């Protein structure tokens, strides 16, 4: 049982890891050889905890409790002697790490972990006494915010300790993945390695101006282009990683010298004020440029998918852990497994063949899995446990009498992502199967019932976009066809897909200050989950036309006056909605509900297939790309009508 943790190295990563453990009730010994680093760590901890207080994630008592759990040391021996787990968090330099690890192992007989992001655990284990207790515990920066932890097994590491740190990571609120074979880069950085190599070679070969490539990737919804990101993390860091991969993975990684002259001139990026770009006030000064797709999303996705199949072939990680690693380690809405589900084996092969011929690098050769056309088989090996976990944490379901309560829990805005739609569909299946409730309440949180669709999801083509719209439509249409009364309890933002879910329900309760509307037309879209037809059937063509075409957001009070809402509560909406639900569940016949709903909804002509087809047509146009890009960049769109 791990109760006391020692964190060796009090820099930015170290003190943030200490903060994570302390916030979760663990006693932490934070050590650094340099007293000035300890003082900076104390200031950093205070500042970070103050931000958590300001955002109401903790209160002042929580801040005090976290600080009380942390003790500071200038001696490794003293810091680790009573620790159940000691985590090394010193600079990513092999000689420094092994020196510290050796001292730790001489002063404790308990578990030792390294927070290394690249260096193989097996490589460092030679300096650790009893290496079966030594493994990797790689947090992502900043640890206080990033969810992922890679738990890495060295060749001599006992699985007992891998499993123990895996469970510990869950207890401190993280999403852990198991790296079962410690190849360089582990999972997340390994997936990104071929992309780094491609971008380095493209820069050296002057394939296109870096700003043109960056502008292209920003147009696809990324907040930062790849070359801007290189500057941000430091060109020296990028090159050091490539050199290490050149030694450990393939000599190809060591062949790119495109950034050498910049590094020699001390132009390392943001930290020196100049790299690929000049940096002023913490921001890159990027010259105006047209977009260039000489390197495009398909190139990146093909490389990621290729590397993911190699990780599976080598037994490094499971498909599910690779997906979770990329999703939570790179803070993206999807990983390579999701992307691959929208592509064919041949599409990936063709892209890799083109890249290999263009750059002459063996790293870009297709994996054995892709050559054998077994992409689907490799990526779709999901255990029942993983399938069950797919809905965990994204929605909650409980029963009170004959009332079922679905609570949407997809982040603060409850965005309608693929995962949330699938989880809702799965929950509807269970409700139908068990048939033990008569009324179902669907609710969100105080901030949002749902603020709409997740616009950052990966969609490979118009057909896939149309298919997603059709899937959402038919999930919502199931609600209208079930022999249950569905009540949408609306608070905060009720926008886009969230509004469409509410319209699919039979009764809608809300509060006067909720915010309701369809922003889709301002993004180059239309309501695509049935809303373009359900709203006019509810309030008439004229008002529906006004709401949809103007993308106006109205209050709950106005929505009640329009006839969108069934009940408006000025206070205690949860209690009042539950009271209504219980009354209905006890006095209304499910058979009557089924027949009544069927008759009432049959009077409304709804053509869901036409709506889905329209969504696919919009995806192929430029206005949607401009709308999404403007939304992400928080500016007004410049539509051309195509």
Coordinates of C-alpha atoms in Angstrom, one line a residue:
X1 CA 0.0 0.0 0.0
X2 CA 1.5 3.3 -1.1
X3 CA 0.9 6.1 1.4
X4 CA 4.1 8.2 1.3
X5 CA 5.7 9.4 -1.9
X6 CA 9.1 11.0 -2.5
X7 CA 9.6 13.2 -5.5
X8 CA 13.2 13.8 -6.4
X9 CA 13.7 16.9 -8.4
X10 CA 11.6 20.0 -7.5
X11 CA 11.6 21.7 -10.9
X12 CA 8.4 22.6 -12.8
X13 CA 7.5 18.9 -13.4
X14 CA 8.6 17.7 -10.0
X15 CA 6.7 20.1 -7.9
X16 CA 3.6 19.7 -10.1
X17 CA 3.7 15.9 -9.6
X18 CA 4.1 16.5 -5.9
X19 CA 1.0 18.8 -6.0
X20 CA -1.1 16.1 -7.7
X21 CA -0.3 13.5 -5.0
X22 CA -0.8 16.1 -2.2
X23 CA -4.2 17.1 -3.5
X24 CA -5.2 13.5 -3.4
X25 CA -4.3 13.0 0.2
X26 CA -0.8 11.5 -0.1
X27 CA 2.1 12.6 2.0
X28 CA 4.9 13.9 -0.2
X29 CA 8.6 14.5 0.4
X30 CA 9.8 16.9 -2.3
X31 CA 13.6 17.0 -2.7
X32 CA 16.1 19.0 -4.6
X33 CA 19.8 19.5 -4.2
X34 CA 19.6 23.2 -4.9
X35 CA 17.9 25.3 -2.1
X36 CA 16.9 28.0 -4.7
X37 CA 15.0 25.4 -6.7
X38 CA 13.0 24.4 -3.5
X39 CA 12.1 28.1 -3.0
X40 CA 10.9 28.4 -6.6
X41 CA 8.9 25.2 -6.1
X42 CA 7.2 26.6 -3.0
X43 CA 6.2 29.7 -5.0
X44 CA 5.1 27.6 -7.9
X45 CA 2.9 25.4 -5.7
X46 CA 1.3 28.4 -4.1
X47 CA 0.6 30.0 -7.5
X48 CA -0.9 26.8 -8.9
X49 CA -3.1 26.1 -5.9
X50 CA -4.3 29.7 -5.9
X51 CA -5.4 29.2 -9.5
X52 CA -7.3 26.1 -8.5
X53 CA -9.0 28.1 -5.7
X54 CA -9.9 30.9 -8.1
X55 CA -11.4 28.4 -10.5
X56 CA -13.3 26.9 -7.6
X57 CA -11.8 23.4 -8.1
X58 CA -10.7 23.5 -4.5
X59 CA -11.3 25.9 -1.6
X60 CA -8.8 27.5 0.8
X61 CA -9.1 24.6 3.1
X62 CA -8.1 22.3 0.2
X63 CA -5.1 24.5 -0.5
X64 CA -4.0 24.4 3.1
X65 CA -4.4 20.6 3.2
X66 CA -2.4 20.1 0.1
X67 CA 0.5 22.3 1.4
X68 CA 0.4 20.5 4.7
X69 CA 0.9 17.2 2.9
X70 CA 4.2 18.4 1.4
X71 CA 7.6 18.4 3.2
X72 CA 10.8 19.8 1.6
X73 CA 14.2 18.2 1.6
X74 CA 17.8 18.9 0.3
X75 CA 18.8 15.3 0.8
X76 CA 17.8 12.3 -1.2
X77 CA 18.6 10.0 1.7
X78 CA 16.3 11.8 4.0
X79 CA 13.5 12.2 1.4
X80 CA 13.3 8.5 0.4
X81 CA 14.0 6.6 3.6
X82 CA 10.3 6.4 4.6
X83 CA 8.8 6.6 1.2
X84 CA 6.7 3.8 -0.3
X85 CA 7.4 5.2 -3.8
X86 CA 10.2 7.4 -5.0
X87 CA 9.8 9.2 -8.3
X88 CA 12.9 10.6 -10.1
X89 CA 12.0 13.9 -11.9
X90 CA 15.4 15.3 -12.9
X91 CA 16.5 16.7 -16.3
X92 CA 16.2 14.3 -19.3
X93 CA 19.9 13.6 -19.4
X94 CA 21.0 9.9 -19.0
X95 CA 24.0 10.5 -16.8
X96 CA 22.1 12.8 -14.4
X97 CA 19.2 10.4 -14.2
X98 CA 21.3 7.3 -13.4
X99 CA 23.3 9.1 -10.8
X100 CA 20.2 10.1 -9.0
X101 CA 18.5 6.7 -9.4
X102 CA 21.6 5.0 -8.0
X103 CA 21.5 7.1 -4.9
X104 CA 17.7 6.5 -4.5
X105 CA 18.1 2.8 -4.7
X106 CA 20.9 2.7 -2.1
X107 CA 18.6 4.4 0.4
X108 CA 15.2 2.7 -0.1
X109 CA 14.1 -0.9 -0.6
X110 CA 10.6 0.2 -1.9
X111 CA 9.4 1.1 -5.4
X112 CA 11.4 3.4 -7.6
X113 CA 10.0 5.1 -10.7
X114 CA 11.4 7.4 -13.3
X115 CA 9.4 10.2 -15.0
X116 CA 11.5 9.9 -18.1
X117 CA 9.7 10.8 -21.4
X118 CA 12.1 8.9 -23.7
X119 CA 15.0 7.0 -22.1
X120 CA 14.4 3.3 -21.8
X121 CA 13.7 1.9 -18.3
X122 CA 15.8 -1.2 -19.1
X123 CA 18.7 1.0 -20.1
X124 CA 18.7 2.8 -16.7
X125 CA 17.9 -0.3 -14.6
X126 CA 21.6 -1.3 -14.6
X127 CA 22.3 1.3 -12.0
X128 CA 19.4 0.4 -9.7
X129 CA 19.6 -2.2 -7.0
X130 CA 16.9 -4.9 -7.3
X131 CA 15.7 -3.6 -10.7
X132 CA 12.5 -5.6 -10.5
X133 CA 11.1 -2.7 -8.4
X134 CA 12.1 -0.1 -11.0
X135 CA 9.7 1.2 -13.6
X136 CA 8.6 4.2 -15.5
X137 CA 5.8 6.6 -14.4
X138 CA 5.7 9.2 -17.1
X139 CA 3.4 12.2 -16.3
X140 CA 2.6 14.7 -19.1
X141 CA 3.2 18.4 -18.8
X142 CA 1.6 20.1 -16.9
X143 CA 0.8 17.2 -14.6
X144 CA -1.8 19.1 -12.7
X145 CA -3.9 19.4 -15.9
X146 CA -2.9 16.5 -18.2
X147 CA -4.7 13.2 -17.5
X148 CA -2.3 10.7 -19.0
X149 CA 0.3 8.6 -17.1
X150 CA 2.4 6.0 -19.0
X151 CA 3.3 3.2 -16.6
X152 CA 6.4 1.5 -18.2
X153 CA 7.7 -2.0 -17.6
X154 CA 11.4 -2.6 -18.0
X155 CA 12.7 -6.0 -19.0
X156 CA 13.3 -6.9 -15.3
X157 CA 10.3 -5.0 -13.8
X158 CA 7.9 -7.2 -11.9
X159 CA 4.3 -6.9 -13.2
X160 CA 3.2 -6.6 -9.6
X161 CA 4.7 -3.1 -9.5
X162 CA 3.3 -2.2 -12.9
X163 CA -0.2 -3.1 -11.7
X164 CA 0.3 -1.3 -8.4
X165 CA 1.3 2.0 -10.1
X166 CA -1.4 1.6 -12.7
X167 CA -4.0 1.5 -9.9
X168 CA -2.2 4.3 -8.0
X169 CA -2.5 6.5 -11.1
X170 CA -6.3 6.0 -11.1
X171 CA -6.4 7.0 -7.4
X172 CA -4.8 10.3 -8.1
X173 CA -7.3 11.1 -10.9
X174 CA -5.2 10.1 -13.9
X175 CA -5.8 7.9 -16.9
X176 CA -3.0 5.4 -17.0
X177 CA -1.8 3.1 -19.8
X178 CA 0.5 0.2 -19.6
X179 CA 3.7 0.2 -21.7
X180 CA 4.6 -3.5 -21.6
X181 CA 7.9 -3.2 -23.5
X182 CA 10.0 -0.1 -23.1
X183 CA 11.1 1.0 -26.5
X184 CA 12.3 4.5 -27.0
X185 CA 9.5 7.1 -26.8
X186 CA 7.2 4.5 -25.2
X187 CA 3.7 5.1 -26.7
X188 CA 2.9 8.8 -27.2
X189 CA 6.3 10.2 -28.1
X190 CA 6.9 7.1 -30.3
X191 CA 3.7 7.8 -32.2
X192 CA 4.8 11.4 -32.8
X193 CA 8.4 10.5 -33.8
X194 CA 7.8 9.9 -37.6
X195 CA 5.9 13.2 -37.8
X196 CA 8.8 15.1 -36.3
X197 CA 11.1 13.4 -38.9
X198 CA 8.8 14.3 -41.8
X199 CA 8.5 17.9 -40.7
X200 CA 12.3 18.2 -40.3
X201 CA 13.0 16.8 -43.7
X202 CA 10.3 18.9 -45.3
X203 CA 11.8 22.0 -43.8
X204 CA 15.3 21.1 -45.0
X205 CA 14.0 20.2 -48.5
X206 CA 12.0 23.5 -48.7
X207 CA 8.9 21.6 -49.6
X208 CA 6.9 24.7 -48.6
X209 CA 7.3 27.7 -46.3
X210 CA 6.8 26.7 -42.7
X211 CA 4.2 29.4 -42.2
X212 CA 2.2 28.0 -45.2
X213 CA 2.2 24.5 -43.6
X214 CA 1.3 26.0 -40.2
X215 CA -1.6 27.9 -41.7
X216 CA -2.9 24.7 -43.3
X217 CA -2.9 22.9 -40.0
X218 CA -4.6 25.8 -38.3
X219 CA -7.3 25.7 -40.9
X220 CA -7.9 22.1 -39.9
X221 CA -8.8 23.3 -36.3
X222 CA -5.4 22.9 -34.6
X223 CA -4.5 25.8 -32.2
X224 CA -0.9 25.8 -33.3
X225 CA 0.9 24.7 -36.5
X226 CA 3.7 22.0 -36.2
X227 CA 6.6 24.4 -36.8
X228 CA 5.2 26.9 -34.4
X229 CA 5.0 24.0 -31.9
X230 CA 8.6 23.0 -32.6
X231 CA 9.6 26.6 -31.7
X232 CA 7.5 26.5 -28.6
X233 CA 9.0 23.4 -27.2
X234 CA 12.6 24.3 -28.4
X235 CA 14.4 23.2 -31.5
X236 CA 17.2 21.8 -29.4
X237 CA 14.7 19.5 -27.7
X238 CA 13.3 18.4 -31.0
X239 CA 16.7 17.6 -32.4
X240 CA 17.9 15.8 -29.2
X241 CA 14.8 13.6 -29.4
X242 CA 15.5 12.8 -33.0
X243 CA 19.1 11.9 -32.3
X244 CA 18.0 9.6 -29.5
X245 CA 15.5 7.9 -31.7
X246 CA 18.3 7.6 -34.3
X247 CA 20.3 5.5 -31.8
X248 CA 17.4 3.5 -30.5
X249 CA 14.8 3.0 -33.3
X250 CA 16.3 3.7 -36.7
X251 CA 19.3 5.6 -38.2
X252 CA 16.8 7.6 -40.3
X253 CA 15.9 9.7 -37.3
X254 CA 19.5 11.0 -37.1
X255 CA 19.8 12.0 -40.7
X256 CA 17.9 15.3 -40.6
X257 CA 20.1 18.3 -40.0
X258 CA 17.7 21.0 -41.1
X259 CA 17.7 22.8 -37.8
X260 CA 21.5 22.5 -37.1
X261 CA 22.3 26.1 -38.3
X262 CA 19.5 27.6 -36.2
X263 CA 20.7 25.7 -33.1
X264 CA 24.3 26.7 -33.7
X265 CA 23.2 30.3 -33.8
X266 CA 21.3 29.8 -30.5
X267 CA 18.0 30.4 -32.3
X268 CA 16.1 27.8 -30.4
X269 CA 12.6 29.2 -30.6
X270 CA 10.4 30.8 -27.9
X271 CA 12.9 30.5 -25.1
X272 CA 15.6 32.5 -27.0
X273 CA 13.2 34.9 -28.8
X274 CA 13.9 33.4 -32.3
X275 CA 13.9 30.1 -34.0
X276 CA 11.9 29.2 -37.1
X277 CA 9.9 32.3 -36.3
X278 CA 10.7 35.4 -34.2
X279 CA 8.9 35.5 -30.8
X280 CA 7.5 38.6 -29.1
X281 CA 5.7 38.7 -25.8
X282 CA 5.5 34.9 -25.8
X283 CA 3.9 34.7 -29.2
X284 CA 5.3 33.7 -32.6
X285 CA 5.4 36.4 -35.3
X286 CA 4.3 34.4 -38.3
X287 CA 4.5 36.1 -41.7
X288 CA 1.3 36.2 -43.7
X289 CA 1.0 33.3 -46.1
X290 CA -1.4 31.2 -48.1
X291 CA -2.0 27.7 -46.9
X292 CA 0.0 24.7 -48.2
X293 CA -1.1 21.1 -48.0
X294 CA 2.3 19.8 -49.2
X295 CA 2.2 18.2 -45.8
X296 CA -1.4 17.4 -44.8
X297 CA -3.5 15.7 -42.2
X298 CA -3.6 12.4 -44.2
X299 CA 0.3 12.3 -44.1
X300 CA 0.3 12.7 -40.4
X301 CA -2.5 10.2 -39.7
X302 CA -0.9 7.6 -42.0
X303 CA 2.4 7.9 -40.1
X304 CA 0.6 7.7 -36.7
X305 CA -1.4 4.6 -37.8
X306 CA 1.7 3.0 -39.2
X307 CA 3.6 3.5 -35.9
X308 CA 0.6 2.3 -33.9
X309 CA 0.5 -1.0 -35.8
X310 CA 4.3 -1.4 -35.1
X311 CA 3.7 -0.9 -31.4
X312 CA 1.1 -3.6 -31.4
X313 CA 3.3 -5.9 -33.5
X314 CA 6.1 -5.5 -31.0
X315 CA 3.9 -6.0 -28.0
X316 CA 4.5 -2.5 -26.6
X317 CA 0.9 -1.6 -25.9
X318 CA -2.7 -2.7 -26.6
X319 CA -4.8 -0.8 -29.2
X320 CA -6.9 0.7 -26.5
X321 CA -4.0 2.0 -24.5
X322 CA -2.5 3.5 -27.7
X323 CA -5.7 5.3 -28.4
X324 CA -6.0 6.6 -24.9
X325 CA -2.3 7.5 -24.8
X326 CA -2.5 9.7 -27.9
X327 CA -5.9 11.2 -27.0
X328 CA -5.0 12.2 -23.4
X329 CA -1.2 12.6 -23.8
X330 CA -1.6 15.0 -26.8
X331 CA -4.8 16.5 -25.5
X332 CA -6.8 15.5 -28.7
X333 CA -10.4 14.3 -29.1
X334 CA -9.2 11.1 -30.8
X335 CA -6.3 8.8 -31.4
X336 CA -5.0 6.7 -34.3
X337 CA -7.5 3.9 -33.7
X338 CA -10.5 6.3 -34.2
X339 CA -8.8 7.8 -37.3
X340 CA -8.2 4.3 -38.8
X341 CA -11.8 3.5 -38.5
X342 CA -12.6 6.2 -41.0
X343 CA -9.9 5.1 -43.5
X344 CA -9.2 2.1 -45.5
X345 CA -6.0 0.0 -45.4
X346 CA -5.3 1.0 -49.0
X347 CA -5.6 4.7 -48.3
X348 CA -2.9 4.4 -45.5
X349 CA -0.7 2.3 -47.7
X350 CA -0.8 4.7 -50.6
X351 CA 0.1 7.6 -48.4
X352 CA 3.0 5.8 -46.8
X353 CA 4.3 4.6 -50.2
X354 CA 4.2 8.2 -51.5
X355 CA 6.1 9.6 -48.5
X356 CA 8.7 6.8 -48.6
X357 CA 9.4 7.5 -52.3
X358 CA 9.5 11.3 -51.8
X359 CA 11.9 11.3 -48.8
X360 CA 13.7 8.0 -49.2
X361 CA 13.3 7.0 -45.5
X362 CA 12.8 3.4 -44.4
X363 CA 10.9 4.7 -41.3
X364 CA 8.0 5.5 -43.6
X365 CA 7.8 2.0 -45.0
X366 CA 4.4 0.3 -44.2
X367 CA 4.3 -2.1 -41.2
X368 CA 3.8 -5.8 -41.7
X369 CA 0.2 -5.3 -40.5
X370 CA -0.6 -2.8 -43.2
X371 CA 1.3 -4.8 -45.9
X372 CA -0.9 -7.8 -45.0
X373 CA -4.1 -5.7 -45.1
X374 CA -4.9 -6.4 -41.5
X375 CA -5.4 -2.9 -40.2
X376 CA -9.0 -3.6 -39.0
X377 CA -8.0 -6.9 -37.2
X378 CA -5.1 -5.2 -35.4
X379 CA -7.0 -2.2 -34.2
X380 CA -10.4 -3.8 -33.2
X381 CA -9.2 -6.2 -30.5
X382 CA -11.2 -4.8 -27.7
X383 CA -11.7 -6.6 -24.4
X384 CA -15.1 -6.6 -22.7
X385 CA -13.6 -4.6 -19.8
X386 CA -12.5 -1.8 -22.2
X387 CA -15.9 -1.8 -23.9
X388 CA -17.5 -1.3 -20.5
X389 CA -15.2 1.5 -19.6
X390 CA -15.9 3.4 -22.8
X391 CA -19.1 4.8 -21.3
X392 CA -17.6 5.2 -17.8
X393 CA -17.1 8.9 -16.8
X394 CA -18.9 10.3 -19.9
X395 CA -22.4 9.8 -18.5
X396 CA -24.0 8.5 -15.4
X397 CA -27.2 6.5 -14.9
X398 CA -29.2 5.9 -11.8
X399 CA -32.7 4.8 -10.9
X400 CA -35.1 6.3 -8.3
X401 CA -38.3 4.3 -8.1
X402 CA -39.6 4.1 -11.7
X403 CA -37.6 7.1 -12.8
X404 CA -34.3 6.7 -14.6
X405 CA -31.8 9.6 -14.6
X406 CA -29.2 10.0 -17.3
X407 CA -26.6 12.7 -16.4
X408 CA -24.3 13.8 -19.2
X409 CA -20.7 14.2 -18.0
X410 CA -18.6 15.0 -21.0
X411 CA -16.6 17.9 -19.6
X412 CA -17.8 21.3 -18.5
X413 CA -19.7 21.9 -21.8
X414 CA -21.0 18.4 -22.3
X415 CA -20.1 18.4 -26.0
X416 CA -21.8 15.9 -28.3
X417 CA -18.8 13.8 -29.2
X418 CA -18.8 10.4 -30.8
X419 CA -18.1 8.9 -27.4
X420 CA -21.1 10.6 -25.8
X421 CA -23.5 9.6 -28.6
X422 CA -22.3 6.0 -28.4
X423 CA -22.6 6.0 -24.6
X424 CA -26.2 7.5 -24.8
X425 CA -27.1 4.8 -27.4
X426 CA -25.7 2.1 -25.1
X427 CA -27.7 3.4 -22.2
X428 CA -30.9 3.5 -24.2
X429 CA -30.3 -0.2 -25.1
X430 CA -30.0 -1.0 -21.4
X431 CA -33.1 0.9 -20.5
X432 CA -35.1 -0.9 -23.2
X433 CA -33.6 -4.3 -22.2
X434 CA -34.3 -4.0 -18.4
X435 CA -37.7 -2.2 -18.9
X436 CA -37.8 -1.2 -15.2
X437 CA -38.5 2.5 -15.5
X438 CA -41.4 4.5 -17.0
X439 CA -39.9 8.0 -17.1
X440 CA -36.3 9.0 -18.0
X441 CA -34.8 12.4 -17.1
X442 CA -31.8 13.6 -19.1
X443 CA -29.8 16.3 -17.5
X444 CA -26.4 18.0 -17.8
X445 CA -24.5 20.1 -15.3
X446 CA -25.0 23.7 -14.0
X447 CA -23.0 25.2 -16.8
X448 CA -24.4 23.2 -19.7
X449 CA -27.0 20.6 -20.6
X450 CA -24.9 20.4 -23.7
X451 CA -23.2 23.2 -25.6
X452 CA -23.4 21.4 -28.9
X453 CA -21.2 19.1 -31.1
X454 CA -17.5 18.6 -30.6
X455 CA -16.1 20.4 -33.7
X456 CA -12.6 19.1 -33.1
X457 CA -13.4 15.5 -33.9
X458 CA -11.7 13.7 -36.8
X459 CA -13.8 13.3 -39.9
X460 CA -12.1 11.9 -42.9
X461 CA -14.6 12.7 -45.7
X462 CA -18.2 14.0 -46.5
X463 CA -19.6 10.5 -46.4
X464 CA -18.3 10.0 -42.9
X465 CA -19.7 13.4 -41.9
X466 CA -23.1 12.3 -43.3
X467 CA -22.9 9.0 -41.5
X468 CA -22.2 10.7 -38.2
X469 CA -25.2 13.0 -38.6
X470 CA -27.4 10.0 -39.5
X471 CA -26.2 8.1 -36.4
X472 CA -27.0 11.1 -34.1
X473 CA -30.4 11.5 -35.8
X474 CA -31.4 7.9 -35.3
X475 CA -30.1 7.8 -31.7
X476 CA -32.3 10.8 -30.9
X477 CA -35.2 9.3 -32.9
X478 CA -35.1 6.3 -30.7
X479 CA -36.1 8.5 -27.8
X480 CA -39.3 9.5 -29.6
X481 CA -40.2 5.9 -30.3
X482 CA -39.6 4.4 -26.9
X483 CA -42.5 3.6 -24.5
X484 CA -41.0 5.9 -21.9
X485 CA -41.6 9.6 -21.1
X486 CA -38.3 11.4 -21.7
X487 CA -37.8 14.7 -19.8
X488 CA -35.0 17.0 -20.8
X489 CA -33.9 19.1 -17.7
X490 CA -32.2 22.1 -19.2
X491 CA -29.8 24.4 -17.4
X492 CA -27.0 26.6 -18.7
X493 CA -26.1 26.3 -22.4
X494 CA -28.5 24.2 -24.5
X495 CA -27.0 24.7 -28.0
X496 CA -26.7 22.8 -31.3
X497 CA -26.7 19.0 -30.8
X498 CA -27.7 19.6 -27.1
X499 CA -30.8 21.5 -28.2
X500 CA -31.6 18.7 -30.7
X501 CA -31.4 16.1 -27.9
X502 CA -33.8 18.2 -25.9
X503 CA -36.2 18.5 -28.8
X504 CA -36.2 14.7 -29.2
X505 CA -37.5 14.4 -25.6
X506 CA -41.2 14.5 -24.9
X507 CA -41.1 17.2 -22.1
X508 CA -38.6 20.0 -21.5
X509 CA -38.1 21.7 -18.2
X510 CA -35.8 24.7 -17.7
X511 CA -35.0 27.9 -15.9
X512 CA -35.5 31.5 -17.1
X513 CA -31.8 32.2 -17.7
X514 CA -30.8 29.1 -19.7
X515 CA -29.3 29.8 -23.1
X516 CA -30.9 28.0 -26.0
X517 CA -30.3 28.1 -29.7
X518 CA -28.8 26.7 -32.9
X519 CA -25.4 28.3 -33.8
X520 CA -24.8 26.0 -36.7
X521 CA -25.5 28.4 -39.6
X522 CA -22.9 30.8 -38.2
X523 CA -20.4 27.9 -38.6
X524 CA -21.3 26.9 -42.1
X525 CA -23.6 24.0 -40.9
X526 CA -27.2 23.2 -40.2
X527 CA -28.8 21.5 -37.2
X528 CA -28.0 17.9 -38.2
X529 CA -29.5 15.6 -35.6
X530 CA -33.2 16.2 -36.5
X531 CA -33.4 19.8 -35.2
X532 CA -34.1 21.4 -38.6
X533 CA -37.4 19.5 -38.7
X534 CA -38.4 19.0 -35.0
X535 CA -38.2 22.8 -34.2
X536 CA -40.6 24.0 -36.9
X537 CA -43.0 21.1 -36.0
X538 CA -42.9 22.4 -32.5
X539 CA -43.1 26.2 -32.9
X540 CA -44.0 26.8 -36.5
X541 CA -42.0 27.5 -39.7
X542 CA -41.7 31.3 -39.2
X543 CA -40.2 31.3 -35.7
X544 CA -38.0 28.2 -36.4
X545 CA -36.7 29.8 -39.6
X546 CA -35.8 32.9 -37.6
X547 CA -34.0 31.0 -34.9
X548 CA -32.1 28.7 -37.3
X549 CA -31.1 31.3 -39.9
X550 CA -30.1 34.0 -37.4
X551 CA -28.4 31.5 -35.1
X552 CA -29.9 33.6 -32.3
X553 CA -29.6 32.4 -28.7
X554 CA -32.7 32.9 -26.6
X555 CA -33.3 32.7 -22.9
X556 CA -35.3 30.0 -21.2
X557 CA -38.0 32.5 -20.5
X558 CA -38.3 33.3 -24.2
X559 CA -38.2 29.6 -25.2
X560 CA -41.1 29.0 -22.8
X561 CA -43.1 31.8 -24.5
X562 CA -42.3 30.3 -27.9
X563 CA -43.6 26.9 -26.7
X564 CA -40.3 25.1 -26.8
X565 CA -40.3 24.5 -23.1
X566 CA -43.1 22.6 -21.3
X567 CA -42.4 23.7 -17.8
X568 CA -40.4 26.8 -16.5
X569 CA -39.1 26.7 -12.9
X570 CA -37.7 29.7 -11.2
X571 CA -35.9 27.6 -8.6
X572 CA -35.2 24.1 -7.5
X573 CA -35.4 22.7 -11.1
X574 CA -33.9 19.3 -10.1
X575 CA -36.5 18.8 -7.3
X576 CA -39.4 20.0 -9.4
X577 CA -38.4 17.9 -12.4
X578 CA -38.0 14.8 -10.3
X579 CA -41.4 15.5 -8.6
X580 CA -43.0 15.7 -12.1
X581 CA -41.2 12.6 -13.3
X582 CA -42.3 10.5 -10.2
X583 CA -45.9 11.6 -10.6
X584 CA -45.9 10.6 -14.3
X585 CA -44.1 7.3 -13.6
X586 CA -46.8 6.3 -11.1
X587 CA -49.9 7.3 -13.0
X588 CA -49.3 7.0 -16.7
X589 CA -49.4 3.7 -18.5
X590 CA -46.3 2.8 -20.6
X591 CA -48.6 1.2 -23.2
X592 CA -50.5 4.5 -23.5
X593 CA -47.3 6.4 -23.7
X594 CA -46.1 4.3 -26.6
X595 CA -49.4 4.7 -28.6
X596 CA -49.8 8.4 -27.8
X597 CA -46.2 9.2 -28.8
X598 CA -46.6 7.2 -32.0
X599 CA -49.8 9.0 -33.0
X600 CA -48.5 12.5 -32.0
X601 CA -45.1 12.2 -33.6
X602 CA -46.6 10.6 -36.8
X603 CA -48.3 13.9 -37.5
X604 CA -44.9 15.6 -38.0
X605 CA -43.2 14.8 -41.3
X606 CA -39.5 14.2 -40.5
X607 CA -37.1 13.2 -43.2
X608 CA -33.9 12.3 -41.4
X609 CA -32.1 10.9 -44.4
X610 CA -32.5 14.2 -46.3
X611 CA -31.0 16.1 -43.3
X612 CA -28.0 13.7 -43.2
X613 CA -27.4 14.1 -46.9
X614 CA -27.4 17.8 -46.5
X615 CA -24.8 17.6 -43.8
X616 CA -22.6 15.5 -46.1
X617 CA -22.9 18.2 -48.8
X618 CA -21.9 21.0 -46.4
X619 CA -18.8 19.1 -45.3
X620 CA -17.5 19.2 -48.9
X621 CA -17.7 23.0 -49.0
X622 CA -15.2 25.7 -47.9
X623 CA -17.6 27.6 -45.7
X624 CA -17.7 24.9 -43.1
X625 CA -13.9 24.9 -42.9
X626 CA -13.8 28.7 -42.6
X627 CA -16.6 28.6 -40.0
X628 CA -14.9 26.0 -37.7
X629 CA -11.5 27.7 -38.1
X630 CA -13.0 31.1 -37.2
X631 CA -14.8 29.6 -34.2
X632 CA -11.6 28.0 -32.9
X633 CA -9.6 31.3 -33.5
X634 CA -12.4 33.3 -31.9
X635 CA -12.9 35.7 -34.8
X636 CA -15.6 36.5 -37.4
X637 CA -15.7 34.1 -40.3
X638 CA -15.2 35.3 -43.9
X639 CA -17.6 33.2 -45.9
X640 CA -17.5 32.9 -49.7
X641 CA -20.7 30.9 -50.2
X642 CA -19.1 27.7 -51.4

